[in-house]
Amino acid sequence: MAEALQNYDAIVLGAGGAGLMCAAVAGQRGRRVLVVDHSDEPGRKILISGGGRCNFTNIHAAPDRYISANPHFMKSALGRYTPDDFIALVDAYGIAWHEKTLGQLFCDGSARQIVALLMDECAKGGVAFAFGDAIAAVDHADGRFRVTHGGRVSEAPALVVATGGPSIPKIGATGFAYDLARRFGLKIVEPRPALVPLTLGGDEVLFRSLSGVATEVVAQAGKGRFREAALFTHKGLSGPAILQASSYWRHGEPVGIDFLPDAPTGWALAAKRERPRATLRSLLSAMLPDRLAETLAERVNLPGDLANLPDKGLADVERRLGDWRFHPSGTEGFAKAEVTIGGISTDGLSSRTMEARAVPGLYAIGEAVDVTGWLGGYNFQWAWASGWAAGQAL
Ligand code: FDA
């Protein structure tokens, strides 16, 4: 039998980074907040993030490092809750951290410290929790939201959708946010896996034999261009450069790889002059991992001493290695994607408060919304910033 109706000022659906930040901020502003999550514990994605050390922000967080149908939407929230604000919170809890690379900040210890920080901030705001509760129904009448969860019914004038996107379903990720948003008439920008390895098929399966080989490249897909490591896998391509490019990649389009980003223009012809007895294979082996050099040399198929190779052939090789075109057959999907691109359209949301314009009291924050960051702490910064913005408005 259902227990008595519980009243709150706000109900937050989802105890991830965005939901916990929102609940803590609203709670500390005196709001009575309930957080409901079907998982038994909060922040499961935080716990597995950054290899267990949580890359909790990026000091270079700026709107141009986010992808959204509306490139301006994230400006307000990111501008009002910055990486420095989160760093101040981390410092206040005495959590040691370090910058790894490219502005990415990680805990020295464990991602558990970040979840503990957020839970502590929620405790300061008197936030109530319902973990392990499936959400059976969400009803809306007379300006109030009624949520049936785990055999209980809770009601509030404000409902925050913070259930994230469907990437990594095995830890409880779902497309619940989209179904709920659609029911309230909000549009959805087609969700697709992002920060995800790409698969190679057809003729390019040959590259799978390089599984485990990594090298620094510039990877380009659409408008995304990233200089970082690429890694060959038994399914295709991965590594940070590829994950980053995957967010800009569309089915049917190529991914361009510059295998020699540091080689000066004209390197092949210069080598012909300076080392005429060398082969292309030996030349590439000096610049790239050996197995990769061998495969690329086989593919370009210019055997023999450099001295005997035509200048035009060498110029072509240089061009090809500077923009090697892979034609991925697909991605490894939501099962392997770090984030979901697309989601609840920003068209219907206030960028200041994250409230749905057509449904007063309904808010959407975090990854559920069509705002996706680059790899490297940007997505948590969006979770904190959008959660903070809604928390201030509740
Ligand atoms: P999040 O997905 O964290 O939380 C949603 C919550 O809603 C979950 O607790 C879930 O259980 C709950 N929920 C879902 N469906 C529900 C339903 N139907 N009913 C009830 N509850 C439901 N980012 C970054 O900046 N730095 C990093 O180091 C990493 N590393 C990383 C590693 C891996 C392996 C992944 C998969 C992702 C990352 N990310 C990352 C991305 C980052 O984890 C992600 O963008 C944020 O966690 C999103 O926070 P949200 O709070 O929006 O959703």
Short mmCIF file of C-alpha atoms and ligand atoms in Angstrom, two decimals:
data_model
loop_
_atom_site.label_atom_id
_atom_site.label_comp_id
_atom_site.label_asym_id
_atom_site.label_seq_id
_atom_site.Cartn_x
_atom_site.Cartn_y
_atom_site.Cartn_z
CA MET A 1 0.00 0.00 0.00
CA ALA A 2 1.34 3.46 -0.91
CA GLU A 3 2.55 5.59 2.00
CA ALA A 4 1.20 9.06 2.69
CA LEU A 5 1.95 11.75 0.15
CA GLN A 6 5.24 13.56 0.84
CA ASN A 7 5.51 17.23 -0.08
CA TYR A 8 8.69 18.98 -1.20
CA ASP A 9 9.63 22.24 -2.85
CA ALA A 10 11.46 20.35 -5.59
CA ILE A 11 11.98 16.78 -6.74
CA VAL A 12 15.20 16.03 -8.61
CA LEU A 13 15.18 12.89 -10.78
CA GLY A 14 18.73 11.50 -11.00
CA ALA A 15 21.57 11.53 -8.46
CA GLY A 16 24.43 12.12 -10.90
CA GLY A 17 26.72 15.14 -10.90
CA ALA A 18 24.06 17.54 -12.18
CA GLY A 19 21.24 16.34 -9.93
CA LEU A 20 23.37 16.33 -6.77
CA MET A 21 24.77 19.80 -7.44
CA CYS A 22 21.28 21.15 -8.12
CA ALA A 23 19.84 19.53 -4.98
CA ALA A 24 22.70 20.80 -2.79
CA VAL A 25 22.38 24.38 -4.04
CA ALA A 26 18.59 24.46 -3.72
CA GLY A 27 18.71 22.74 -0.33
CA GLN A 28 21.22 25.24 1.01
CA ARG A 29 18.91 28.00 -0.20
CA GLY A 30 16.27 26.61 2.13
CA ARG A 31 14.29 24.51 -0.34
CA ARG A 32 13.00 21.11 0.75
CA VAL A 33 14.44 18.82 -1.92
CA LEU A 34 14.01 15.11 -2.68
CA VAL A 35 16.39 13.29 -5.04
CA VAL A 36 15.10 10.05 -6.59
CA ASP A 37 17.37 7.56 -8.38
CA HIS A 38 16.82 3.97 -9.43
CA SER A 39 20.43 3.11 -8.59
CA ASP A 40 21.29 2.02 -5.07
CA GLU A 41 24.09 4.56 -4.81
CA PRO A 42 24.62 8.12 -6.08
CA GLY A 43 27.08 9.29 -8.74
CA ARG A 44 27.91 5.99 -10.40
CA LYS A 45 29.30 7.73 -13.48
CA ILE A 46 31.43 9.95 -11.28
CA LEU A 47 32.85 6.82 -9.65
CA ILE A 48 33.98 5.28 -12.95
CA SER A 49 35.12 8.58 -14.46
CA GLY A 50 38.69 9.51 -15.21
CA GLY A 51 39.87 5.94 -14.56
CA GLY A 52 38.50 6.18 -10.99
CA ARG A 53 40.11 9.57 -10.32
CA CYS A 54 37.37 11.78 -11.85
CA ASN A 55 38.52 14.45 -14.27
CA PHE A 56 36.22 16.85 -12.46
CA THR A 57 36.72 19.99 -14.54
CA ASN A 58 38.86 21.63 -17.19
CA ILE A 59 40.44 25.02 -16.62
CA HIS A 60 39.86 25.85 -20.30
CA ALA A 61 36.09 25.28 -20.12
CA ALA A 62 34.50 27.72 -22.57
CA PRO A 63 31.43 27.58 -24.82
CA ASP A 64 33.48 26.69 -27.93
CA ARG A 65 34.38 23.37 -26.30
CA TYR A 66 30.75 22.28 -26.25
CA ILE A 67 28.51 20.93 -29.01
CA SER A 68 24.83 21.88 -29.17
CA ALA A 69 22.28 22.82 -31.80
CA ASN A 70 22.42 26.25 -30.09
CA PRO A 71 26.10 27.15 -29.56
CA HIS A 72 25.12 30.06 -27.28
CA PHE A 73 22.88 28.19 -24.86
CA MET A 74 25.59 27.07 -22.41
CA LYS A 75 27.18 30.53 -22.08
CA SER A 76 25.05 31.77 -19.23
CA ALA A 77 25.42 28.76 -16.91
CA LEU A 78 29.12 28.23 -17.70
CA GLY A 79 29.77 31.93 -17.12
CA ARG A 80 28.05 31.97 -13.73
CA TYR A 81 29.52 28.74 -12.34
CA THR A 82 33.11 28.38 -13.51
CA PRO A 83 35.89 25.81 -13.06
CA ASP A 84 37.32 28.11 -10.34
CA ASP A 85 34.06 27.81 -8.41
CA PHE A 86 34.24 24.02 -8.43
CA ILE A 87 37.98 24.05 -7.64
CA ALA A 88 37.21 26.26 -4.62
CA LEU A 89 34.71 23.65 -3.43
CA VAL A 90 37.21 20.81 -3.96
CA ASP A 91 39.85 22.81 -2.06
CA ALA A 92 37.40 23.55 0.77
CA TYR A 93 37.06 19.79 1.24
CA GLY A 94 40.85 19.36 1.25
CA ILE A 95 40.70 17.08 -1.81
CA ALA A 96 44.15 16.95 -3.43
CA TRP A 97 44.18 17.28 -7.23
CA HIS A 98 46.55 17.72 -10.13
CA GLU A 99 46.47 18.91 -13.73
CA LYS A 100 47.19 15.97 -15.97
CA THR A 101 47.29 17.47 -19.45
CA LEU A 102 45.42 20.06 -21.53
CA GLY A 103 43.85 21.71 -18.47
CA GLN A 104 42.30 18.45 -17.19
CA LEU A 105 42.03 18.34 -13.38
CA PHE A 106 41.92 14.98 -11.59
CA CYS A 107 41.72 13.91 -7.94
CA ASP A 108 45.05 12.62 -6.63
CA GLY A 109 43.09 10.04 -4.66
CA SER A 110 39.71 8.77 -5.79
CA ALA A 111 36.51 9.82 -7.55
CA ARG A 112 34.74 8.72 -4.36
CA GLN A 113 35.94 12.00 -2.82
CA ILE A 114 33.87 13.96 -5.35
CA VAL A 115 30.73 11.93 -4.63
CA ALA A 116 31.34 12.35 -0.88
CA LEU A 117 31.73 16.13 -1.39
CA LEU A 118 28.43 16.35 -3.25
CA MET A 119 26.62 14.20 -0.68
CA ASP A 120 28.05 16.36 2.09
CA GLU A 121 26.86 19.52 0.34
CA CYS A 122 23.42 17.90 0.01
CA ALA A 123 23.44 17.02 3.73
CA LYS A 124 24.17 20.69 4.52
CA GLY A 125 21.01 21.52 2.59
CA GLY A 126 18.91 18.84 4.30
CA VAL A 127 18.29 17.04 0.99
CA ALA A 128 16.25 13.82 1.21
CA PHE A 129 17.10 10.80 -0.94
CA ALA A 130 15.21 7.86 -2.39
CA PHE A 131 17.80 5.45 -3.83
CA GLY A 132 16.95 2.17 -5.52
CA ASP A 133 13.52 3.55 -6.43
CA ALA A 134 12.14 2.89 -9.91
CA ILE A 135 10.07 5.82 -11.11
CA ALA A 136 6.65 4.33 -11.82
CA ALA A 137 4.81 7.52 -12.83
CA VAL A 138 5.18 11.26 -13.19
CA ASP A 139 1.93 13.21 -13.21
CA HIS A 140 1.34 16.91 -13.51
CA ALA A 141 -1.80 18.74 -12.49
CA ASP A 142 -2.65 22.13 -11.01
CA GLY A 143 0.98 23.29 -11.19
CA ARG A 144 2.25 20.35 -9.13
CA PHE A 145 4.36 17.36 -10.13
CA ARG A 146 3.52 14.03 -8.55
CA VAL A 147 6.17 11.30 -8.73
CA THR A 148 5.38 7.68 -7.87
CA HIS A 149 8.60 5.93 -6.92
CA GLY A 150 9.32 2.72 -5.03
CA GLY A 151 5.74 2.48 -3.75
CA ARG A 152 5.72 6.06 -2.49
CA VAL A 153 4.24 9.23 -3.90
CA SER A 154 6.04 12.57 -3.63
CA GLU A 155 4.80 15.91 -4.82
CA ALA A 156 6.36 19.31 -5.52
CA PRO A 157 5.78 22.44 -7.61
CA ALA A 158 9.16 21.89 -9.30
CA LEU A 159 10.60 18.83 -11.06
CA VAL A 160 14.20 18.64 -12.25
CA VAL A 161 15.07 16.09 -14.95
CA ALA A 162 18.68 15.06 -14.28
CA THR A 163 18.68 11.43 -15.41
CA GLY A 164 21.47 11.93 -17.97
CA GLY A 165 21.75 10.20 -21.34
CA PRO A 166 21.75 6.53 -22.39
CA SER A 167 25.52 5.97 -22.57
CA ILE A 168 26.79 3.01 -20.53
CA PRO A 169 23.40 1.35 -19.81
CA LYS A 170 25.05 -1.34 -17.70
CA ILE A 171 25.49 1.17 -14.87
CA GLY A 172 21.89 2.34 -15.01
CA ALA A 173 21.90 4.94 -17.81
CA THR A 174 18.59 5.28 -19.63
CA GLY A 175 16.76 7.47 -22.13
CA PHE A 176 14.16 8.23 -19.46
CA ALA A 177 14.80 11.98 -19.70
CA TYR A 178 13.82 12.03 -23.36
CA ASP A 179 10.56 10.12 -22.82
CA LEU A 180 9.61 12.43 -19.98
CA ALA A 181 10.55 15.56 -21.92
CA ARG A 182 8.52 14.44 -24.95
CA ARG A 183 5.50 13.90 -22.73
CA PHE A 184 5.75 17.54 -21.68
CA GLY A 185 6.00 18.65 -25.31
CA LEU A 186 9.75 19.36 -25.34
CA LYS A 187 11.67 18.56 -28.51
CA ILE A 188 14.55 16.09 -28.61
CA VAL A 189 17.67 16.56 -30.73
CA GLU A 190 18.46 13.07 -32.05
CA PRO A 191 20.68 11.40 -29.44
CA ARG A 192 23.80 9.60 -30.66
CA PRO A 193 26.85 8.11 -28.98
CA ALA A 194 29.81 10.49 -28.62
CA LEU A 195 33.34 10.30 -27.21
CA VAL A 196 33.14 6.78 -28.57
CA PRO A 197 35.53 4.44 -30.43
CA LEU A 198 34.96 4.12 -34.18
CA THR A 199 34.76 0.78 -36.01
CA LEU A 200 36.49 -0.05 -39.27
CA GLY A 201 35.11 -2.44 -41.87
CA GLY A 202 35.65 -3.37 -45.52
CA ASP A 203 39.17 -2.92 -46.79
CA GLU A 204 40.13 -1.05 -43.61
CA VAL A 205 39.76 -4.12 -41.35
CA LEU A 206 43.44 -4.69 -42.13
CA PHE A 207 44.24 -1.89 -39.68
CA ARG A 208 42.68 -3.94 -36.88
CA SER A 209 45.82 -6.11 -36.90
CA LEU A 210 47.55 -3.07 -35.40
CA SER A 211 45.46 -3.45 -32.23
CA GLY A 212 47.36 -1.91 -29.31
CA VAL A 213 49.47 0.48 -31.44
CA ALA A 214 49.17 4.14 -30.39
CA THR A 215 50.65 7.29 -31.89
CA GLU A 216 50.13 11.03 -31.63
CA VAL A 217 48.08 12.34 -34.55
CA VAL A 218 45.80 15.15 -35.58
CA ALA A 219 42.33 13.64 -36.12
CA GLN A 220 39.67 15.57 -37.98
CA ALA A 221 35.95 14.94 -38.47
CA GLY A 222 33.62 17.70 -39.59
CA LYS A 223 34.61 20.87 -37.75
CA GLY A 224 36.43 18.95 -34.99
CA ARG A 225 40.23 18.83 -35.15
CA PHE A 226 42.21 17.32 -32.27
CA ARG A 227 45.89 16.67 -31.66
CA GLU A 228 46.21 13.80 -29.21
CA ALA A 229 46.95 10.07 -29.23
CA ALA A 230 45.09 7.67 -31.52
CA LEU A 231 44.94 3.97 -30.70
CA PHE A 232 44.23 1.07 -33.03
CA THR A 233 41.88 -1.52 -31.52
CA HIS A 234 40.61 -4.93 -32.56
CA LYS A 235 37.45 -3.18 -33.75
CA GLY A 236 38.91 -0.02 -35.27
CA LEU A 237 40.08 3.29 -33.84
CA SER A 238 40.12 4.77 -30.35
CA GLY A 239 42.33 6.95 -28.14
CA PRO A 240 41.60 10.54 -27.11
CA ALA A 241 42.04 12.06 -30.59
CA ILE A 242 39.52 9.63 -32.08
CA LEU A 243 37.06 9.91 -29.16
CA GLN A 244 37.13 13.69 -29.56
CA ALA A 245 36.66 13.49 -33.35
CA SER A 246 33.81 10.97 -32.91
CA SER A 247 31.63 13.73 -31.45
CA TYR A 248 31.83 15.56 -34.77
CA TRP A 249 31.65 12.46 -36.98
CA ARG A 250 28.54 11.54 -38.95
CA HIS A 251 27.83 8.19 -40.60
CA GLY A 252 29.16 8.11 -44.16
CA GLU A 253 31.75 10.83 -43.57
CA PRO A 254 35.51 10.21 -43.45
CA VAL A 255 37.85 10.81 -40.53
CA GLY A 256 41.15 12.40 -41.61
CA ILE A 257 44.30 11.47 -39.70
CA ASP A 258 47.58 13.34 -39.92
CA PHE A 259 50.02 10.61 -38.88
CA LEU A 260 52.99 12.99 -38.94
CA PRO A 261 51.82 16.25 -37.35
CA ASP A 262 55.39 17.37 -36.60
CA ALA A 263 56.95 16.51 -39.96
CA PRO A 264 57.93 19.67 -41.90
CA THR A 265 56.38 20.25 -45.33
CA GLY A 266 58.52 18.55 -47.98
CA TRP A 267 59.93 15.91 -45.59
CA ALA A 268 59.70 13.10 -48.13
CA LEU A 269 61.60 14.92 -50.88
CA ALA A 270 64.16 16.19 -48.37
CA ALA A 271 64.72 12.59 -47.23
CA LYS A 272 65.22 11.49 -50.84
CA ARG A 273 68.04 14.05 -51.15
CA GLU A 274 69.60 13.39 -47.76
CA ARG A 275 69.14 9.60 -47.47
CA PRO A 276 68.76 8.27 -51.03
CA ARG A 277 69.51 4.66 -49.96
CA ALA A 278 66.73 4.64 -47.34
CA THR A 279 63.33 3.08 -48.10
CA LEU A 280 59.96 4.62 -47.34
CA ARG A 281 59.45 1.84 -44.80
CA SER A 282 62.67 2.67 -42.92
CA LEU A 283 61.94 6.38 -43.12
CA LEU A 284 58.47 5.89 -41.60
CA SER A 285 59.85 3.55 -38.93
CA ALA A 286 62.00 6.40 -37.68
CA MET A 287 58.88 8.58 -37.21
CA LEU A 288 56.12 6.11 -36.26
CA PRO A 289 55.63 2.88 -34.28
CA ASP A 290 57.19 0.10 -36.34
CA ARG A 291 54.04 -1.94 -37.04
CA LEU A 292 52.17 1.15 -38.14
CA ALA A 293 55.06 2.22 -40.38
CA GLU A 294 55.03 -1.22 -41.98
CA THR A 295 51.28 -1.19 -42.63
CA LEU A 296 51.28 2.33 -44.02
CA ALA A 297 54.29 1.62 -46.24
CA GLU A 298 52.52 -1.50 -47.58
CA ARG A 299 49.36 0.49 -48.28
CA VAL A 300 51.11 3.28 -50.18
CA ASN A 301 53.09 0.60 -52.03
CA LEU A 302 56.22 2.48 -53.12
CA PRO A 303 58.96 -0.11 -52.58
CA GLY A 304 62.69 0.38 -53.20
CA ASP A 305 65.24 3.08 -52.42
CA LEU A 306 63.99 6.65 -52.11
CA ALA A 307 66.50 7.62 -54.83
CA ASN A 308 64.50 5.58 -57.35
CA LEU A 309 61.08 6.89 -56.39
CA PRO A 310 59.49 9.67 -58.45
CA ASP A 311 59.18 13.08 -56.74
CA LYS A 312 55.48 13.13 -57.50
CA GLY A 313 55.00 9.75 -55.82
CA LEU A 314 56.78 11.00 -52.70
CA ALA A 315 54.77 14.23 -52.66
CA ASP A 316 51.58 12.11 -52.88
CA VAL A 317 52.73 9.92 -49.98
CA GLU A 318 53.37 13.02 -47.90
CA ARG A 319 49.87 14.31 -48.66
CA ARG A 320 48.28 10.95 -47.90
CA LEU A 321 50.06 10.48 -44.58
CA GLY A 322 49.10 14.03 -43.62
CA ASP A 323 45.42 13.35 -44.27
CA TRP A 324 44.83 9.59 -44.25
CA ARG A 325 41.15 9.03 -44.91
CA PHE A 326 39.44 6.38 -42.82
CA HIS A 327 35.79 5.58 -43.56
CA PRO A 328 34.46 4.23 -40.25
CA SER A 329 31.66 1.68 -40.55
CA GLY A 330 30.13 2.98 -37.31
CA THR A 331 30.81 3.52 -33.62
CA GLU A 332 30.95 1.09 -30.70
CA GLY A 333 27.59 2.54 -29.66
CA PHE A 334 26.04 3.65 -26.37
CA ALA A 335 27.59 0.63 -24.61
CA LYS A 336 31.02 2.26 -24.97
CA ALA A 337 30.21 5.97 -25.39
CA GLU A 338 31.37 8.31 -22.61
CA VAL A 339 28.56 10.71 -23.41
CA THR A 340 25.46 11.21 -25.52
CA ILE A 341 25.32 14.03 -27.98
CA GLY A 342 21.88 15.57 -28.57
CA GLY A 343 19.08 15.22 -26.04
CA ILE A 344 16.44 17.63 -24.73
CA SER A 345 16.44 20.56 -27.14
CA THR A 346 17.61 23.83 -25.66
CA ASP A 347 14.95 25.61 -27.75
CA GLY A 348 12.36 25.13 -25.04
CA LEU A 349 14.61 25.89 -22.06
CA SER A 350 15.75 29.09 -20.36
CA SER A 351 19.55 29.25 -20.55
CA ARG A 352 19.58 31.14 -17.24
CA THR A 353 17.47 28.79 -15.13
CA MET A 354 17.17 25.63 -17.30
CA GLU A 355 13.38 25.83 -16.82
CA ALA A 356 11.07 24.73 -19.62
CA ARG A 357 9.42 27.88 -20.93
CA ALA A 358 6.14 26.13 -21.75
CA VAL A 359 5.95 24.11 -18.50
CA PRO A 360 6.64 26.30 -15.46
CA GLY A 361 8.34 24.31 -12.72
CA LEU A 362 9.91 21.73 -15.07
CA TYR A 363 13.71 21.89 -15.36
CA ALA A 364 16.28 19.85 -17.32
CA ILE A 365 20.00 19.80 -16.54
CA GLY A 366 23.23 17.93 -17.22
CA GLU A 367 23.78 15.42 -19.98
CA ALA A 368 20.03 14.98 -20.55
CA VAL A 369 20.14 18.37 -22.32
CA ASP A 370 21.53 18.92 -25.82
CA VAL A 371 24.88 20.25 -24.57
CA THR A 372 27.92 17.96 -24.89
CA GLY A 373 31.47 18.80 -23.95
CA TRP A 374 34.80 17.68 -25.29
CA LEU A 375 36.73 14.94 -23.54
CA GLY A 376 38.66 16.20 -20.53
CA GLY A 377 36.43 17.39 -17.68
CA TYR A 378 34.13 19.55 -19.78
CA ASN A 379 31.08 17.36 -19.26
CA PHE A 380 31.31 17.48 -15.48
CA GLN A 381 31.75 21.24 -15.66
CA TRP A 382 28.47 21.38 -17.60
CA ALA A 383 26.82 19.10 -15.00
CA TRP A 384 27.98 21.39 -12.16
CA ALA A 385 27.12 24.63 -13.99
CA SER A 386 23.67 23.61 -15.24
CA GLY A 387 22.86 22.04 -11.85
CA TRP A 388 23.95 25.20 -10.08
CA ALA A 389 21.86 27.40 -12.43
CA ALA A 390 18.70 25.38 -11.77
CA GLY A 391 19.50 25.12 -8.05
CA GLN A 392 19.60 28.92 -7.85
CA ALA A 393 16.21 29.18 -9.53
CA LEU A 394 14.23 26.57 -7.59
P1 FDA B 1 24.48 11.00 -14.88
O1 FDA B 1 24.35 9.96 -15.95
O2 FDA B 1 25.76 11.10 -14.16
O3 FDA B 1 23.37 10.77 -13.76
C1 FDA B 1 22.06 10.38 -14.08
C2 FDA B 1 21.47 9.66 -12.91
O4 FDA B 1 20.11 9.36 -13.24
C3 FDA B 1 22.15 8.35 -12.59
O5 FDA B 1 22.44 8.29 -11.21
C4 FDA B 1 21.14 7.28 -13.01
O6 FDA B 1 21.16 6.15 -12.15
C5 FDA B 1 19.82 8.02 -12.88
N1 FDA B 1 18.79 7.51 -13.78
C6 FDA B 1 18.89 7.28 -15.09
N2 FDA B 1 17.73 6.81 -15.57
C7 FDA B 1 16.87 6.73 -14.52
C8 FDA B 1 15.54 6.32 -14.38
N3 FDA B 1 14.83 5.85 -15.42
N4 FDA B 1 14.97 6.36 -13.14
C9 FDA B 1 15.69 6.82 -12.08
N5 FDA B 1 16.96 7.23 -12.16
C10 FDA B 1 17.55 7.19 -13.36
N6 FDA B 1 33.09 13.59 -17.83
C11 FDA B 1 34.05 14.41 -17.37
O7 FDA B 1 33.86 15.62 -17.37
N7 FDA B 1 35.23 13.91 -16.87
C12 FDA B 1 35.49 12.57 -16.84
O8 FDA B 1 36.52 12.12 -16.33
C13 FDA B 1 34.51 11.69 -17.39
N8 FDA B 1 34.74 10.35 -17.45
C14 FDA B 1 33.76 9.52 -17.89
C15 FDA B 1 34.02 8.13 -17.95
C16 FDA B 1 33.02 7.26 -18.36
C17 FDA B 1 33.32 5.79 -18.43
C18 FDA B 1 31.75 7.78 -18.71
C19 FDA B 1 30.63 6.86 -19.14
C20 FDA B 1 31.51 9.15 -18.71
C21 FDA B 1 32.51 10.02 -18.31
N9 FDA B 1 32.31 11.41 -18.28
C22 FDA B 1 33.30 12.24 -17.84
C23 FDA B 1 31.00 11.99 -18.65
C24 FDA B 1 30.23 12.30 -17.36
O9 FDA B 1 30.27 11.16 -16.51
C25 FDA B 1 28.77 12.68 -17.65
O10 FDA B 1 28.71 13.67 -18.64
C26 FDA B 1 28.09 13.17 -16.38
O11 FDA B 1 28.16 12.15 -15.40
C27 FDA B 1 26.65 13.56 -16.63
O12 FDA B 1 26.07 13.89 -15.39
P2 FDA B 1 24.48 13.87 -15.21
O13 FDA B 1 24.26 14.14 -13.77
O14 FDA B 1 23.84 14.72 -16.23
O15 FDA B 1 24.06 12.38 -15.56
#
